Short mmCIF file of C-alpha atoms in Angstrom, two decimals:
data_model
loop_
_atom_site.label_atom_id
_atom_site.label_comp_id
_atom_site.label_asym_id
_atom_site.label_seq_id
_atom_site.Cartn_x
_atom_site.Cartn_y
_atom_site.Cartn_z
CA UNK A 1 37.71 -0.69 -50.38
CA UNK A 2 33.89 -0.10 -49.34
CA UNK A 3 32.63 -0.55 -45.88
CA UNK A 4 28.99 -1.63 -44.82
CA UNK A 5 27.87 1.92 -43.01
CA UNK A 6 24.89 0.00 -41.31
CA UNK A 7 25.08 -0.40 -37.49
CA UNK A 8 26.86 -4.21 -36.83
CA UNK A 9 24.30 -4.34 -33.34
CA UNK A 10 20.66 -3.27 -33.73
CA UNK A 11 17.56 -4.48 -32.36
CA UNK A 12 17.55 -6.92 -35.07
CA UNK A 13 20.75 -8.37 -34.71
CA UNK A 14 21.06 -9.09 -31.07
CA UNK A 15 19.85 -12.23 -29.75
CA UNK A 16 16.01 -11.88 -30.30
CA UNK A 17 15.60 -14.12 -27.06
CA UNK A 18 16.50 -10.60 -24.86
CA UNK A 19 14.05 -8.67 -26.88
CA UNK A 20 11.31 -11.24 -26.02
CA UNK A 21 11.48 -10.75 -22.14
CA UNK A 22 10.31 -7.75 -19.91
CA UNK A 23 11.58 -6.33 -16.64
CA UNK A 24 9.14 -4.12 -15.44
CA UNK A 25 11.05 -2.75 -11.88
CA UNK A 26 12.81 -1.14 -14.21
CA UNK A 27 10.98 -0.56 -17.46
CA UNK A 28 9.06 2.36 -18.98
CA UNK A 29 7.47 3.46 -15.75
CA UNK A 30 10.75 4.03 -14.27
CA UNK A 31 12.26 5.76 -17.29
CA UNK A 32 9.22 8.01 -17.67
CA UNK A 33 9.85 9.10 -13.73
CA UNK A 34 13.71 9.63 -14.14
CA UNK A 35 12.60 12.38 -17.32
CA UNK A 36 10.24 13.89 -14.96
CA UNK A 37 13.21 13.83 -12.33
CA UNK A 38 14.66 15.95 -14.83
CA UNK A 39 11.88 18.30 -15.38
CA UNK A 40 11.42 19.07 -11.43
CA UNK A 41 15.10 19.69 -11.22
CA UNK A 42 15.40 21.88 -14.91
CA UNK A 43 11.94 23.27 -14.58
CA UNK A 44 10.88 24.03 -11.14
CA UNK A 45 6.79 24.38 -10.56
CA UNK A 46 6.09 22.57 -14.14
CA UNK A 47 4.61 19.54 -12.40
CA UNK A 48 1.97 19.01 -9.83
CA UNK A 49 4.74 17.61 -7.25
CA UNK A 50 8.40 18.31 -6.26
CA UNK A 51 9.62 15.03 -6.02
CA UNK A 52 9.52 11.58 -7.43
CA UNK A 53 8.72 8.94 -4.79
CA UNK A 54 10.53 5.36 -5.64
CA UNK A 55 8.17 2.55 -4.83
CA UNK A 56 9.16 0.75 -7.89
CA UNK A 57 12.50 -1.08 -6.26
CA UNK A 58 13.50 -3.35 -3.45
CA UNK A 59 16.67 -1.25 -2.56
CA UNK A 60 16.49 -0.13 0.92
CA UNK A 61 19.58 1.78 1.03
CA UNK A 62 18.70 3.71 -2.18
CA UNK A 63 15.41 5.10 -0.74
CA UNK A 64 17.78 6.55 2.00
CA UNK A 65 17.92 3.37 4.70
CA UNK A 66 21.06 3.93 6.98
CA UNK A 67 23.66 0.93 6.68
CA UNK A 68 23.60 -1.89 9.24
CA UNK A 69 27.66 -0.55 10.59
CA UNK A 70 29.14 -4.39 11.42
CA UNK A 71 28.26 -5.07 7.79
CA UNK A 72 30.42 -1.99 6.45
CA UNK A 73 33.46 -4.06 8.95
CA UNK A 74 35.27 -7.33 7.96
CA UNK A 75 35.51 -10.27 9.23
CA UNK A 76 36.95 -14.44 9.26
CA UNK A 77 36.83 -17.19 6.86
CA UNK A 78 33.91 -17.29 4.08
CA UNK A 79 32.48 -20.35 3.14
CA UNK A 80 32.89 -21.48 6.03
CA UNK A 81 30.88 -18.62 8.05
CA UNK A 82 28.41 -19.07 5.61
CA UNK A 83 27.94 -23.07 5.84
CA UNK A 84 28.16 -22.35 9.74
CA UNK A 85 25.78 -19.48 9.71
CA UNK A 86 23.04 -22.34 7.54
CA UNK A 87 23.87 -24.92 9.99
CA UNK A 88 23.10 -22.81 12.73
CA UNK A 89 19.47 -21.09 11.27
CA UNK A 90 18.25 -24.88 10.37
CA UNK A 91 20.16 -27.51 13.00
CA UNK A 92 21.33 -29.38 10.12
CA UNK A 93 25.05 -29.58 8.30
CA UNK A 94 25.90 -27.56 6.13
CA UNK A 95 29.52 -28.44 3.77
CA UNK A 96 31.23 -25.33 2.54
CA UNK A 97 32.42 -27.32 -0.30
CA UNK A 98 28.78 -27.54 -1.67
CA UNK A 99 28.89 -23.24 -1.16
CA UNK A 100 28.92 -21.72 -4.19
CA UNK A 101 29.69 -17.41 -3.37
CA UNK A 102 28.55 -15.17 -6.02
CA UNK A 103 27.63 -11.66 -7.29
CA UNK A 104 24.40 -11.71 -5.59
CA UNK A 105 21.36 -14.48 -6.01
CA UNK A 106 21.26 -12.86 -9.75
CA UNK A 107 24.30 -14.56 -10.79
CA UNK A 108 23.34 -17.88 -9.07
CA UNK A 109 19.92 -18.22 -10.73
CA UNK A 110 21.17 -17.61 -13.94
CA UNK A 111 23.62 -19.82 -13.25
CA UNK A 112 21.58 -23.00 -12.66
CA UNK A 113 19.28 -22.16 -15.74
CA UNK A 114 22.58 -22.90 -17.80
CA UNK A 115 22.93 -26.05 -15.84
CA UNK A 116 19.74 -27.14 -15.98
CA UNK A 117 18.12 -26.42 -19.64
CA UNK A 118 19.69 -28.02 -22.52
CA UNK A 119 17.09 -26.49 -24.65
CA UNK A 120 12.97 -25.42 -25.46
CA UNK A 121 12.37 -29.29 -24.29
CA UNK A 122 13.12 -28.66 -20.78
CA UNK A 123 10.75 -26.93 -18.45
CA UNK A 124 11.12 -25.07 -15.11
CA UNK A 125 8.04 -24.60 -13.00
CA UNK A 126 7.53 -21.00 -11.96
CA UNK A 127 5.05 -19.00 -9.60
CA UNK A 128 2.66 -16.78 -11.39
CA UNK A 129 3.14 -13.84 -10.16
CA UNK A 130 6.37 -14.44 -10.56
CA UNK A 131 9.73 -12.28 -10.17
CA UNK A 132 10.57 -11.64 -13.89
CA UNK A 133 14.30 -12.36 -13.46
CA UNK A 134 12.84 -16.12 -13.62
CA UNK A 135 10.54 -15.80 -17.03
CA UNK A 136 14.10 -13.88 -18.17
CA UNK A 137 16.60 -15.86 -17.29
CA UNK A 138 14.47 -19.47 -18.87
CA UNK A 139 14.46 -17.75 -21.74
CA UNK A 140 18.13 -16.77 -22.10
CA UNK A 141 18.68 -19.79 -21.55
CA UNK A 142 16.46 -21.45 -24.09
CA UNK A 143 14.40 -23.34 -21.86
CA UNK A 144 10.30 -23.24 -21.64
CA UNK A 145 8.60 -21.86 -18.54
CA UNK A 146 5.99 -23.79 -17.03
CA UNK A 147 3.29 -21.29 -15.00
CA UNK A 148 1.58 -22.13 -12.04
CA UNK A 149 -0.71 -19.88 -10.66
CA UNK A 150 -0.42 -18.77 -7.14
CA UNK A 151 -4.09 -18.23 -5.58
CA UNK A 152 -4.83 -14.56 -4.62
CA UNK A 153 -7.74 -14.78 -2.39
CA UNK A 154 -5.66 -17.54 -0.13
CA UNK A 155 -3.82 -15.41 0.42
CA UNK A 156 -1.35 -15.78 -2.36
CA UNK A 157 -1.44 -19.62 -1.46
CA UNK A 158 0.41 -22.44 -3.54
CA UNK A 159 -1.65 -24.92 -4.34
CA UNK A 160 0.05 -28.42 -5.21
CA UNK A 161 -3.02 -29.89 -7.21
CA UNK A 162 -2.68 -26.80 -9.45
CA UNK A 163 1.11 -27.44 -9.73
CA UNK A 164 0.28 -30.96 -10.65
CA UNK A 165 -1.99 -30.36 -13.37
CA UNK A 166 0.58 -27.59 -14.84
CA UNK A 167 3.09 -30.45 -14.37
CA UNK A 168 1.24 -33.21 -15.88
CA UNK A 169 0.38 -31.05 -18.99
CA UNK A 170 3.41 -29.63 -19.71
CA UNK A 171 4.99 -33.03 -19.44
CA UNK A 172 1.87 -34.40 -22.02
CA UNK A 173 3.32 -31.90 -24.55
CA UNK A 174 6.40 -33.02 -24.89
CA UNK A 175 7.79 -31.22 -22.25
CA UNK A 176 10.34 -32.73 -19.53
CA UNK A 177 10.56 -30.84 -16.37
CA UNK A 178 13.39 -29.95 -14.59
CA UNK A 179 12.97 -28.06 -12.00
CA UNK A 180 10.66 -25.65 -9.39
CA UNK A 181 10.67 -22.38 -8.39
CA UNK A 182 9.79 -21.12 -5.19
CA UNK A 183 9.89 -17.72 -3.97
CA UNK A 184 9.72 -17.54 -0.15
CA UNK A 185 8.99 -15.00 1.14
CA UNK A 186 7.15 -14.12 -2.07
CA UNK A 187 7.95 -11.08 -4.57
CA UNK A 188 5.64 -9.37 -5.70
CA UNK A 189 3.49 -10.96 -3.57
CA UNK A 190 4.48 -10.69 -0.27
CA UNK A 191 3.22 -14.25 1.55
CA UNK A 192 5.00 -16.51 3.37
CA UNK A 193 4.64 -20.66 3.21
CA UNK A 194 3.28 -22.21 5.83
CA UNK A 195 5.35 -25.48 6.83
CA UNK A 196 2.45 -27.56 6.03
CA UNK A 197 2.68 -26.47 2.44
CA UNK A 198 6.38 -26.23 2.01
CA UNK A 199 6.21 -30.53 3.46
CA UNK A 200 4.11 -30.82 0.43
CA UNK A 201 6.04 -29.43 -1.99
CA UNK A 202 9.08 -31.36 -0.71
CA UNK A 203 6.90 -34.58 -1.15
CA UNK A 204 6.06 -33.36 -4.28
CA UNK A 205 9.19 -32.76 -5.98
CA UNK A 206 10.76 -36.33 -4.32
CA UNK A 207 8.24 -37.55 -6.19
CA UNK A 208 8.40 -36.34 -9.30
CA UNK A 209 12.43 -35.46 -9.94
CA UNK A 210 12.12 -32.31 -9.81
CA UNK A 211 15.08 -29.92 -8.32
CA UNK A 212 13.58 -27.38 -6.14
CA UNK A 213 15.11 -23.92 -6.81
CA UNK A 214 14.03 -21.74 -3.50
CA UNK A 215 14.30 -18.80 -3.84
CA UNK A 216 15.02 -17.34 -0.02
CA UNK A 217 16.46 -14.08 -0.69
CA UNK A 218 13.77 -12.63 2.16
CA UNK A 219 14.32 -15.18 5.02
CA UNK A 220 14.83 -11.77 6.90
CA UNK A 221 12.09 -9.99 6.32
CA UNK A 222 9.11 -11.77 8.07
CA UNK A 223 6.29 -10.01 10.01
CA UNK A 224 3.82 -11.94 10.89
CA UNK A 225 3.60 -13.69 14.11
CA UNK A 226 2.39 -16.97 13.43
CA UNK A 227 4.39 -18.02 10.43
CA UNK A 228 8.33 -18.14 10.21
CA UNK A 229 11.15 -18.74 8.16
CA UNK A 230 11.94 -22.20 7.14
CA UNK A 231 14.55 -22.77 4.40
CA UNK A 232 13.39 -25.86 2.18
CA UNK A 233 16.57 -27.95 3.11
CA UNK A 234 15.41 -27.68 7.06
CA UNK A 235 12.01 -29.01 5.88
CA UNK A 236 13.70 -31.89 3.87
CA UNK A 237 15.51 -33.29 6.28
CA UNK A 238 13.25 -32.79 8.93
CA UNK A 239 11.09 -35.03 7.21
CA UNK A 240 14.32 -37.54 7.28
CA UNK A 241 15.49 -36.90 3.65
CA UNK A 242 18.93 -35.97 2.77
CA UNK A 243 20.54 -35.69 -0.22
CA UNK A 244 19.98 -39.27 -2.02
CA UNK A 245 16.27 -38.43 -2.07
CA UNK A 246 15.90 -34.76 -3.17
CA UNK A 247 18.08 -32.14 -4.75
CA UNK A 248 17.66 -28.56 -4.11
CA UNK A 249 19.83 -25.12 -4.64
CA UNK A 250 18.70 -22.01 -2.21
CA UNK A 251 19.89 -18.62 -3.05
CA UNK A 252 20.31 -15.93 -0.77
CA UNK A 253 21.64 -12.36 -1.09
CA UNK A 254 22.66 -9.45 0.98
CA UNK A 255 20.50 -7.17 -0.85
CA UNK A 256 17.54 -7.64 0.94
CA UNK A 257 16.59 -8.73 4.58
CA UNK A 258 17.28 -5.91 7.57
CA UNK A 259 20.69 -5.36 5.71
CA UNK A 260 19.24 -4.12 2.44
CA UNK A 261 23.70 -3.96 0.80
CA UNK A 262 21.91 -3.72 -3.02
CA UNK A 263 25.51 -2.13 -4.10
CA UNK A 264 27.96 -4.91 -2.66
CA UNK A 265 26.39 -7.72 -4.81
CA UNK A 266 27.14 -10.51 -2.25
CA UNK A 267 25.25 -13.81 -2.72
CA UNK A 268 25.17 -17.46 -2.48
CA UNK A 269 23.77 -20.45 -3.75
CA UNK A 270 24.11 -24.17 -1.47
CA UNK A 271 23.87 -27.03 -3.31
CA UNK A 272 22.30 -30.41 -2.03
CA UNK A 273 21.94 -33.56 -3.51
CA UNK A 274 24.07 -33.06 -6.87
CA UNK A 275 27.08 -35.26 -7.64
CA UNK A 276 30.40 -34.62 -7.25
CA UNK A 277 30.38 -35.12 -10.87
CA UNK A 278 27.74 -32.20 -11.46
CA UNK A 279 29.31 -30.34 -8.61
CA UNK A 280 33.05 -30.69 -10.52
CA UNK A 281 31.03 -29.44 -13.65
CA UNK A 282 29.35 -26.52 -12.01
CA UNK A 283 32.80 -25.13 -10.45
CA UNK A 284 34.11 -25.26 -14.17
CA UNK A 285 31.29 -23.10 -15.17
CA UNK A 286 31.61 -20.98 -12.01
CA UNK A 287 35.13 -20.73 -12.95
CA UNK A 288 34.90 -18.45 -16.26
CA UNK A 289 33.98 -15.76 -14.14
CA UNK A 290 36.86 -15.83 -12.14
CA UNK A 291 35.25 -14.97 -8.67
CA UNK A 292 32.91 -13.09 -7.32
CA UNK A 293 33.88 -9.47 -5.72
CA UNK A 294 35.85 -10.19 -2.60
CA UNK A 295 33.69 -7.13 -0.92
CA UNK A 296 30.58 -9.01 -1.58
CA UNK A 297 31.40 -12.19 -0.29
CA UNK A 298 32.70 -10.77 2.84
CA UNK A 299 29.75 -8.99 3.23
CA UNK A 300 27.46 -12.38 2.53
CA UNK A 301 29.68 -14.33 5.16
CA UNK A 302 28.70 -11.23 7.82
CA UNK A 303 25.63 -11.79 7.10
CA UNK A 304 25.34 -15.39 8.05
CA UNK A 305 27.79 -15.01 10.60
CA UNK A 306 26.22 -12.26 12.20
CA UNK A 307 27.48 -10.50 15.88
CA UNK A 308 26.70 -12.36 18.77
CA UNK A 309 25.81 -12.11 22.56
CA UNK A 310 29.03 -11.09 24.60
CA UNK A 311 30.72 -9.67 21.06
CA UNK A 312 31.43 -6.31 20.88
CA UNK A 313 29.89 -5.31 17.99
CA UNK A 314 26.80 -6.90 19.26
CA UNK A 315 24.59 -4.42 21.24
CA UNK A 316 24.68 -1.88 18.48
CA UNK A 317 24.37 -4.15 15.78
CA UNK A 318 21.26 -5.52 17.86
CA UNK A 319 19.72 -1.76 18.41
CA UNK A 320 20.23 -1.51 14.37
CA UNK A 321 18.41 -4.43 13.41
CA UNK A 322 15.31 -4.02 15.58
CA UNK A 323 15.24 -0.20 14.57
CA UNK A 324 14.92 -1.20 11.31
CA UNK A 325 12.36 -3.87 11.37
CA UNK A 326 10.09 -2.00 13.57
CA UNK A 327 10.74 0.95 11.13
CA UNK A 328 9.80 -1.87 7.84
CA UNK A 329 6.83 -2.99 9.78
CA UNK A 330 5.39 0.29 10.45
CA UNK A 331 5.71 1.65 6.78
CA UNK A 332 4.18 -1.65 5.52
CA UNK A 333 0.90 -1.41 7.97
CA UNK A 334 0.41 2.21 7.13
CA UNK A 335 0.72 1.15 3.50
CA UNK A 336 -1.36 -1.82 3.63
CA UNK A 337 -4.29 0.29 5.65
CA UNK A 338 -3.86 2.87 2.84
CA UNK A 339 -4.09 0.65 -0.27
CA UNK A 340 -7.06 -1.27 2.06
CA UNK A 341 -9.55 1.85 2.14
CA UNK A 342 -9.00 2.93 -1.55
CA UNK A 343 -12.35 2.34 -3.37
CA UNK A 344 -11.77 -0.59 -5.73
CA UNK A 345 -9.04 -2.01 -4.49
CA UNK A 346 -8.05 -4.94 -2.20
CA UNK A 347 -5.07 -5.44 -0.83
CA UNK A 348 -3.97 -9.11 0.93
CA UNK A 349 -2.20 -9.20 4.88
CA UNK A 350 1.50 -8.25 4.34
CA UNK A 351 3.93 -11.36 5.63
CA UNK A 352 7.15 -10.51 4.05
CA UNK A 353 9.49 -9.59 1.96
CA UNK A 354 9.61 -5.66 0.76
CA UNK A 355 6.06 -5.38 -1.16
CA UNK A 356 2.63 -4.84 -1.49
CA UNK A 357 0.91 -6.05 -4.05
CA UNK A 358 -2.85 -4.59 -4.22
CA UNK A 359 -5.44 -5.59 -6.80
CA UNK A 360 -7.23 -2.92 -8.77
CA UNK A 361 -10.60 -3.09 -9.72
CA UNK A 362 -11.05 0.10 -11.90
CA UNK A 363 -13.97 1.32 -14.07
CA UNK A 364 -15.15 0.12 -17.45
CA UNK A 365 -14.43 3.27 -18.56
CA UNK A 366 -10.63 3.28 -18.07
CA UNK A 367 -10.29 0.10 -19.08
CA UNK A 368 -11.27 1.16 -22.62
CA UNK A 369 -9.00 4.88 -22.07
CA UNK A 370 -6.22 2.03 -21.47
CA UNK A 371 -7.22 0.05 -24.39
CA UNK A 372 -7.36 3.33 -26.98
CA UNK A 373 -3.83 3.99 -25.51
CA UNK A 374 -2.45 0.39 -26.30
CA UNK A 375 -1.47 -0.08 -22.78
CA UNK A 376 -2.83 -2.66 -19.86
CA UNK A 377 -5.04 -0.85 -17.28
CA UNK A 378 -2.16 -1.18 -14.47
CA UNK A 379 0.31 0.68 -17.10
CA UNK A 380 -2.52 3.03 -17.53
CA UNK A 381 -2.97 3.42 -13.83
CA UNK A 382 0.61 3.86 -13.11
CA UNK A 383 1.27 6.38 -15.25
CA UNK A 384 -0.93 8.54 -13.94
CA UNK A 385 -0.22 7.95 -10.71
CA UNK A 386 3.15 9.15 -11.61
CA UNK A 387 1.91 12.14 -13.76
CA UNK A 388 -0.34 13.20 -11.10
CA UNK A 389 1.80 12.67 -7.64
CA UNK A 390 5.20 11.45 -8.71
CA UNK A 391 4.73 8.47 -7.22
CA UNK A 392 6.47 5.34 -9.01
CA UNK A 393 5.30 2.13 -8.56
CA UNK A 394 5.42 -0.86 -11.04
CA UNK A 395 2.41 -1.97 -13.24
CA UNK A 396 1.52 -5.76 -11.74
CA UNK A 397 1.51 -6.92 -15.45
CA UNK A 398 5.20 -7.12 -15.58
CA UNK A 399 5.22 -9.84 -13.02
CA UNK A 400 2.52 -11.78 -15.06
CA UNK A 401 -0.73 -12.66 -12.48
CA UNK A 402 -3.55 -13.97 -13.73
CA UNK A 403 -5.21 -13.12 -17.00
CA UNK A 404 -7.71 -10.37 -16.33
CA UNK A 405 -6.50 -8.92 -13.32
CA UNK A 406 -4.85 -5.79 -12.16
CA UNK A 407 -2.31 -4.95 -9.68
CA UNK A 408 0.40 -3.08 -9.02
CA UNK A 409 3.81 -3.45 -6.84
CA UNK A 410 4.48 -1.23 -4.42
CA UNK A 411 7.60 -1.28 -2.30
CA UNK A 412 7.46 -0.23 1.74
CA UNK A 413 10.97 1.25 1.87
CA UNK A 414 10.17 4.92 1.55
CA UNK A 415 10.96 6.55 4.67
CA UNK A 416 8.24 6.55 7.40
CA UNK A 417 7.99 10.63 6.67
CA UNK A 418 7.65 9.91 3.14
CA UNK A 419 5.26 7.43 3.22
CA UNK A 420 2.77 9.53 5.89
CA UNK A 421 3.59 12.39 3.32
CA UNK A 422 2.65 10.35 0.07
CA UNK A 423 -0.62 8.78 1.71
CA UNK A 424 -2.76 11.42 1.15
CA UNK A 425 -1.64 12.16 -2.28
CA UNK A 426 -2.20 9.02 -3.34
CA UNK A 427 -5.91 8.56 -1.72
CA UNK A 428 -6.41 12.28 -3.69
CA UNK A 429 -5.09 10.63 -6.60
CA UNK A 430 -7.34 7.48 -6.70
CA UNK A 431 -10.48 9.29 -5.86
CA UNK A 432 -9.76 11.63 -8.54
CA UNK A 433 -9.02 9.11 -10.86
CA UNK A 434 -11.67 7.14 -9.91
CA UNK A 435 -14.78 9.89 -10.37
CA UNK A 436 -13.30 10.68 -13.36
CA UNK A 437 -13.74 7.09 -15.13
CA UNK A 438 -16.91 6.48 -13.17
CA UNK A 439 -19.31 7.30 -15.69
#
């Protein structure tokens, strides 16, 4: 008997569709600071630094955040806290029956892309820049991604006559759309919709078919005082349409807002204006998972069902939340003035979310270093950054902005002493950097 000795899985013989997608939060950036990691710790004094800063990820508790305590406790009935908890943020019904709890918004997104694409005919409209789990997860699937281009110097606005023409040609190619995305709060970007533009998008999908997929995984995490958090189902029916007119699925997740649980993967997904015969179809699918963690759907159901006045969790739990925003808005101003005074770059007002996302405008000069090194001039950028102060942020190319441009993502959950500590190193970098590709 003779036996093939080649490997059965290779790069080749996976599914080519998971070759064809990046991820940058986590790509080579990130590996290249973990082997430095292991430098500092196997080679003290052979780098420039002693640590590696983490401004690559949106996990607070990973970049040392303390955990919100009535979170960590457990508590009544979950669906139902979570359809009351909606109800209550928007002052409309919410059914627990059109709940679905799962693993974090991951598993929910991922989720309706299987509903929803049936194969490269189908399109999903999606922000550019976008959050690459989106660009990832259509193509898993099969589907086609439709790009529309949010506008930087609005502000990172959304634009519906630019959706509309991205619409209208990807439908004259053959194309039939099936959905939106929209991320709000944004990531990477960082803006939050007015409710003047989130009416017109509502319009706009009514009017076309389309399913909105909002993506509010930072309802929480808003810092600007004239704009706040509206989920898209609150706008629909405040402009008097339920679910005969418009369908849309919001996601939410524990892993972000004040709470920041990354580890507990506790999510959810509520359905509006699907049939019971889609809904029936969607458990089934749901179904071959089993369930989701039980810890994580507690913790989701906390979440929406939070402590409240005359409970006794509810002073502390208070005094915990406000520490921590003040704490999030402070590292994000001191961040944003940073990035703001940096020669070449420009950095937009931070609204929400977890990240910065500052343009680069660097010299002709390293443009062309990055070019002889096969690598975009963010990647270029980045690395040294990291090479020079062990600071990790990701390259703005993996989240696709437009063609030409330069950026990079920086999150604002270092610690406060971090972040005063890594301001200066990074404004010694970029000068550096910058005199030397000057010329």
């Amino acid at each position: 008997m003779s036996y093939n000795k080649a490997p059965s899985i290779t790069a080749e013989t996976i599914n080519q569709k998971v070759r064809i997608f990046t991820y940058e939060p986590c790509g080579e950036i990130v590996r290249h600071a973990r082997r430095l990691e292991k430098e500092i710790y196997e080679n003290p004094g052979s780098v420039p630094f002693q640590e590696i800063i983490y401004c690559n990820l949106g996990n607070p508790q990973a970049l040392g955040q303390r955990p919100i305590n009535f979170f960590r406790e457990g508590v009544r009935g979950l669906r139902e806290a979570v359809a009351d908890g909606i109800a209550a943020r928007d002052g409309f019904p919410s059914k627990p029956d059109n709940i679905f709890l799962t693993d974090g918004a991951s598993s929910a997104i991922n989720m309706m892309m299987q509903i929803l694409i049936r194969s490269h005919e189908d399109g999903i409209l999606c922000p550019l820049p976008e959050y690459p789990l989106y660009s990832a997860s259509i193509i898993l699937h099969g589907g086609t991604m439709v790009p529309y281009n949010l506008t930087e110097d609005s502000g990172w606005g959304l634009e519906i006559f630019e959706v509309k023409r991205c619409l209208e040609e990807a439908r004259a190619s053959g194309l039939t759309i099936r959905a939106m995305v929209v991320i709000n709060p944004g990531n990477p970007t960082g803006q939050v919709l007015s409710i003047t533009n989130q009416e017109e998008i509502v319009e706009f999908c009514r009017k076309e078919g389309l399913v909105i997929l909002a993506d509010e995984v930072y309802q929480e995490n808003v810092y600007t005082e004239n704009k706040r958090f509206n989920s898209f189902k609150k706008v629909a029916r405040s402009l008097g349409y339920d679910h005969h007119d418009l369908s849309i699925v919001s996601f939410h997740s524990v892993s972000m807002g004040y709470y920041g649980e990354c580890g507990r993967r506790g999510g959810y997904m509520e359905i509006c204006g699907f049939g019971d015969d889609v809904i029936d179809e969607m458990y089934k699918l749901a179904s071959l998972t089993i369930c989701p963690n039980i810890a994580g759907q507690i913790l989701i159901s906390l979440v929406m069902d939070p402590p409240k006045l005359g409970d006794e969790a509810f002073e502390i739990f208070m005094v915990e939340k406000e520490e921590t925003y003040s704490s999030l808005l402070k590292r994000a101003k001191a961040l944003q003035k940073a990035f703001s005074g940096l020669e070449g770059v420009s950095c937009n007002k931070f609204e929400g979310a977890m990240y910065l996302f500052p343009r680069l405008r660097l010299p002709q000069a390293a443009i062309k270093a990055a070019q002889l090194e096969g690598v975009s001039p963010d990647v270029f950028y980045a690395h040294r950054l990291l090479g020079a102060t062990g600071i990790a942020v990701v390259p703005g190319s993996g989240f696709h902005p437009v063609s030409g441009t330069s950026h990079i993502r920086c999150t604002i959950l270092p610690g406060e002493e971090t972040i005063t500590a890594m301001v200066p190193r990074l404004q010694a970098f970029h000068e550096a950097f910058m005199d030397e590709f000057r010329g």
